[in-house]
mmCIF file of C-alpha atoms in Angstrom:
data_model
loop_
_atom_site.group_PDB
_atom_site.id
_atom_site.type_symbol
_atom_site.label_atom_id
_atom_site.label_comp_id
_atom_site.label_asym_id
_atom_site.label_seq_id
_atom_site.Cartn_x
_atom_site.Cartn_y
_atom_site.Cartn_z
ATOM 1 C CA ILE A 246 -0.062 0.151 -0.074
ATOM 2 C CA GLN A 247 1.321 3.664 -0.534
ATOM 3 C CA TYR A 248 0.000 6.966 0.986
ATOM 4 C CA CYS A 249 -0.422 9.865 -1.750
ATOM 5 C CA ASP A 250 -0.961 13.553 -1.149
ATOM 6 C CA ASN A 251 -3.886 13.501 -3.676
ATOM 7 C CA ALA A 252 -6.455 11.146 -5.057
ATOM 8 C CA ALA A 253 -4.947 9.134 -7.996
ATOM 9 C CA PRO A 254 -7.022 9.789 -11.176
ATOM 10 C CA GLY A 255 -8.323 6.688 -12.992
ATOM 11 C CA ILE A 256 -8.001 4.427 -10.069
ATOM 12 C CA PRO A 257 -11.371 3.017 -8.624
ATOM 13 C CA VAL A 258 -12.283 4.559 -5.084
ATOM 14 C CA THR A 259 -13.739 1.688 -3.166
ATOM 15 C CA SER A 260 -13.969 3.338 0.147
ATOM 16 C CA VAL A 261 -13.530 6.319 2.329
ATOM 17 C CA HIS A 262 -12.199 7.033 5.767
ATOM 18 C CA CYS A 263 -11.939 10.420 7.867
ATOM 19 C CA PHE A 264 -9.948 12.077 10.609
ATOM 20 C CA CYS A 265 -12.364 14.120 12.550
ATOM 21 C CA PHE A 266 -10.767 16.597 14.926
ATOM 22 C CA LYS A 267 -12.516 18.194 17.924
ATOM 23 C CA GLN A 268 -9.883 20.362 19.702
ATOM 24 C CA GLU A 269 -6.922 18.424 18.970
ATOM 25 C CA ARG A 270 -8.391 14.989 19.552
ATOM 26 C CA LEU A 271 -9.184 12.280 16.893
ATOM 27 C CA LEU A 272 -12.583 10.615 16.754
ATOM 28 C CA VAL A 273 -11.959 6.578 16.589
ATOM 29 C CA ILE A 274 -14.619 3.946 16.709
ATOM 30 C CA GLN A 275 -14.318 0.655 18.194
ATOM 31 C CA HIS A 276 -15.596 -1.525 15.280
ATOM 32 C CA GLU A 277 -16.724 -5.201 15.759
ATOM 33 C CA SER A 278 -14.351 -6.860 13.711
ATOM 34 C CA ARG A 279 -11.550 -4.209 12.676
ATOM 35 C CA GLY A 280 -11.101 -3.080 16.490
ATOM 36 C CA ILE A 281 -10.036 0.687 16.920
ATOM 37 C CA ASP A 282 -10.292 2.684 13.728
ATOM 38 C CA LEU A 283 -11.364 5.888 11.819
ATOM 39 C CA PRO A 284 -14.724 5.927 11.000
ATOM 40 C CA GLY A 285 -15.260 5.112 7.375
ATOM 41 C CA GLY A 286 -16.004 2.450 4.977
ATOM 42 C CA HIS A 287 -16.993 0.963 1.546
ATOM 43 C CA ILE A 288 -18.838 3.085 -1.088
ATOM 44 C CA GLU A 289 -22.354 1.623 -2.061
ATOM 45 C CA GLU A 290 -23.293 1.421 -5.771
ATOM 46 C CA GLY A 291 -25.101 4.902 -6.529
ATOM 47 C CA GLU A 292 -22.933 6.982 -3.951
ATOM 48 C CA ASN A 293 -20.284 9.048 -4.452
ATOM 49 C CA PRO A 294 -17.451 9.294 -2.065
ATOM 50 C CA LEU A 295 -18.773 12.171 0.240
ATOM 51 C CA GLU A 296 -22.227 10.569 0.366
ATOM 52 C CA ALA A 297 -20.371 7.410 1.342
ATOM 53 C CA LEU A 298 -18.517 9.277 3.975
ATOM 54 C CA ARG A 299 -21.507 11.046 5.411
ATOM 55 C CA ARG A 300 -23.334 7.478 5.781
ATOM 56 C CA GLU A 301 -20.636 5.927 7.339
ATOM 57 C CA LEU A 302 -20.027 8.723 9.563
ATOM 58 C CA ASN A 303 -23.739 8.618 10.726
ATOM 59 C CA GLU A 304 -23.724 4.582 11.127
ATOM 60 C CA GLU A 305 -20.234 4.164 12.825
ATOM 61 C CA ALA A 306 -19.981 7.237 14.921
ATOM 62 C CA ALA A 307 -23.383 8.678 15.214
ATOM 63 C CA VAL A 308 -21.938 12.112 13.855
ATOM 64 C CA GLU A 309 -23.396 14.492 11.330
ATOM 65 C CA ALA A 310 -20.537 15.973 9.461
ATOM 66 C CA THR A 311 -20.642 19.166 7.161
ATOM 67 C CA ASN A 312 -17.251 20.171 6.359
ATOM 68 C CA PHE A 313 -14.944 17.973 4.476
ATOM 69 C CA ILE A 314 -11.222 18.743 3.412
ATOM 70 C CA GLU A 315 -9.359 15.945 1.058
ATOM 71 C CA ALA A 316 -6.702 14.538 2.749
ATOM 72 C CA GLY A 317 -5.105 12.244 0.167
ATOM 73 C CA SER A 318 -5.678 8.745 -0.484
ATOM 74 C CA ILE A 319 -4.124 5.187 0.107
ATOM 75 C CA LEU A 320 -3.345 3.121 -2.911
ATOM 76 C CA VAL A 321 -3.967 -0.626 -2.505
ATOM 77 C CA LYS A 322 -2.641 -3.279 -4.957
ATOM 78 C CA GLN A 323 -3.518 -6.982 -4.233
ATOM 79 C CA LEU A 324 -0.414 -8.697 -4.868
ATOM 80 C CA PHE A 325 -1.750 -12.353 -4.638
ATOM 81 C CA GLN A 326 -4.675 -13.853 -6.790
ATOM 82 C CA ARG A 327 -7.727 -14.356 -4.602
ATOM 83 C CA ALA A 328 -11.245 -15.198 -4.828
ATOM 84 C CA PRO A 329 -13.445 -13.080 -7.273
ATOM 85 C CA SER A 330 -14.476 -9.996 -5.711
ATOM 86 C CA ARG A 331 -16.433 -7.021 -6.383
ATOM 87 C CA TYR A 332 -13.292 -4.895 -5.848
ATOM 88 C CA PRO A 333 -10.591 -4.262 -8.300
ATOM 89 C CA ASP A 334 -7.084 -5.535 -7.739
ATOM 90 C CA THR A 335 -5.779 -2.042 -7.599
ATOM 91 C CA ALA A 336 -7.822 0.378 -5.913
ATOM 92 C CA GLN A 337 -7.611 3.401 -3.403
ATOM 93 C CA ILE A 338 -9.059 4.685 -0.187
ATOM 94 C CA LEU A 339 -9.860 8.561 -0.164
ATOM 95 C CA LEU A 340 -9.164 10.196 3.182
ATOM 96 C CA TYR A 341 -10.762 13.204 4.144
ATOM 97 C CA ILE A 342 -10.622 15.714 7.267
ATOM 98 C CA CYS A 343 -13.663 16.530 9.028
ATOM 99 C CA THR A 344 -13.621 19.858 11.805
ATOM 100 C CA LEU A 345 -17.208 20.523 11.578
ATOM 101 C CA PHE A 346 -19.697 17.713 13.044
ATOM 102 C CA LYS A 347 -22.703 17.696 15.188
ATOM 103 C CA GLU A 348 -22.734 14.335 17.711
ATOM 104 C CA ARG A 349 -25.723 12.426 18.377
ATOM 105 C CA PRO A 350 -26.445 10.068 21.207
ATOM 106 C CA PHE A 351 -24.399 6.826 20.339
ATOM 107 C CA ASN A 352 -26.399 3.771 19.955
ATOM 108 C CA ILE A 353 -25.287 0.533 18.926
ATOM 109 C CA GLU A 354 -27.221 -0.047 15.536
ATOM 110 C CA TYR A 355 -24.381 -1.415 13.125
ATOM 111 C CA GLU A 356 -21.128 -2.719 13.530
ATOM 112 C CA THR A 357 -19.682 -0.324 15.783
ATOM 113 C CA ARG A 358 -19.748 -0.782 19.644
ATOM 114 C CA GLY A 359 -18.521 2.582 20.700
ATOM 115 C CA ARG A 360 -16.886 6.119 19.890
ATOM 116 C CA ARG A 361 -14.256 8.166 21.618
ATOM 117 C CA TYR A 362 -11.744 10.770 21.565
ATOM 118 C CA ILE A 363 -7.715 9.993 21.369
ATOM 119 C CA ALA A 364 -4.528 11.717 21.179
ATOM 120 C CA PRO A 365 -3.911 11.443 17.657
ATOM 121 C CA GLU A 366 -0.160 9.809 18.525
ATOM 122 C CA ASP A 367 -2.106 7.117 20.178
ATOM 123 C CA LEU A 368 -3.687 5.798 17.044
ATOM 124 C CA PRO A 369 -0.740 3.464 15.829
ATOM 125 C CA ASP A 370 -0.574 1.687 19.130
ATOM 126 C CA LEU A 371 -4.531 1.264 19.612
ATOM 127 C CA HIS A 372 -5.466 0.318 15.899
ATOM 128 C CA LYS A 373 -4.797 -3.491 15.498
ATOM 129 C CA GLY A 374 -3.997 -3.201 11.767
ATOM 130 C CA TRP A 375 -1.725 -0.700 11.668
ATOM 131 C CA ASN A 376 0.691 -0.348 8.865
ATOM 132 C CA PRO A 377 3.467 2.391 8.778
ATOM 133 C CA VAL A 378 2.190 3.667 5.478
ATOM 134 C CA LEU A 379 -0.623 5.009 7.576
ATOM 135 C CA SER A 380 1.366 7.108 9.666
ATOM 136 C CA ASN A 381 2.298 9.216 6.804
ATOM 137 C CA ALA A 382 -1.418 9.748 5.957
ATOM 138 C CA LEU A 383 -2.004 10.717 9.783
ATOM 139 C CA GLN A 384 0.882 13.011 10.021
ATOM 140 C CA ALA A 385 -0.382 14.627 6.844
ATOM 141 C CA ALA A 386 -4.087 15.061 8.327
ATOM 142 C CA GLN A 387 -2.456 16.424 11.653
ATOM 143 C CA LYS A 388 -0.288 19.008 9.731
ATOM 144 C CA LYS A 389 -3.695 20.176 7.292
ATOM 145 C CA TYR A 390 -5.738 20.257 10.679
ATOM 146 C CA SER A 391 -3.217 22.106 12.365
ATOM 147 C CA GLN A 392 -2.982 24.867 9.555
ATOM 148 C CA LEU A 393 -6.852 25.031 9.466
ATOM 149 C CA SER A 394 -6.758 25.576 13.207
ATOM 150 C CA LYS A 395 -4.233 28.382 12.692
ATOM 151 C CA LYS A 396 -6.487 30.094 10.350
ATOM 152 C CA SER A 397 -9.607 30.013 12.283
#
């Protein structure tokens, strides 16, 4: 996998994830199969990436977001043959930063068991599938968030 500062033209987008910051803290979810993770997920047929992200934030974290900033992408390429799948062998995950959102009371309705805020630097230790490439994405998101915060 590879982090890119921008979306890669011509490569299908299969999922979206979001760095939701609130006063220097990062919103994470407790997913039933992924463990601690950023909110996000796969794009359903007929959705564009932002529609999918809004839906995923609503389902997984019980938040309604209104302000998204692009934060790059993760390019994923399957290196081994696998069973037939609806997903292409080469795809990208779009990343966004969200700074304006409204929390609703959290109820377990989907695959998420909870939400909480953490120090961003704690994410690599808490995320069970952390890949060092994700550190680049996290650092870039923190830098963009810091720049946005200074402008406010």
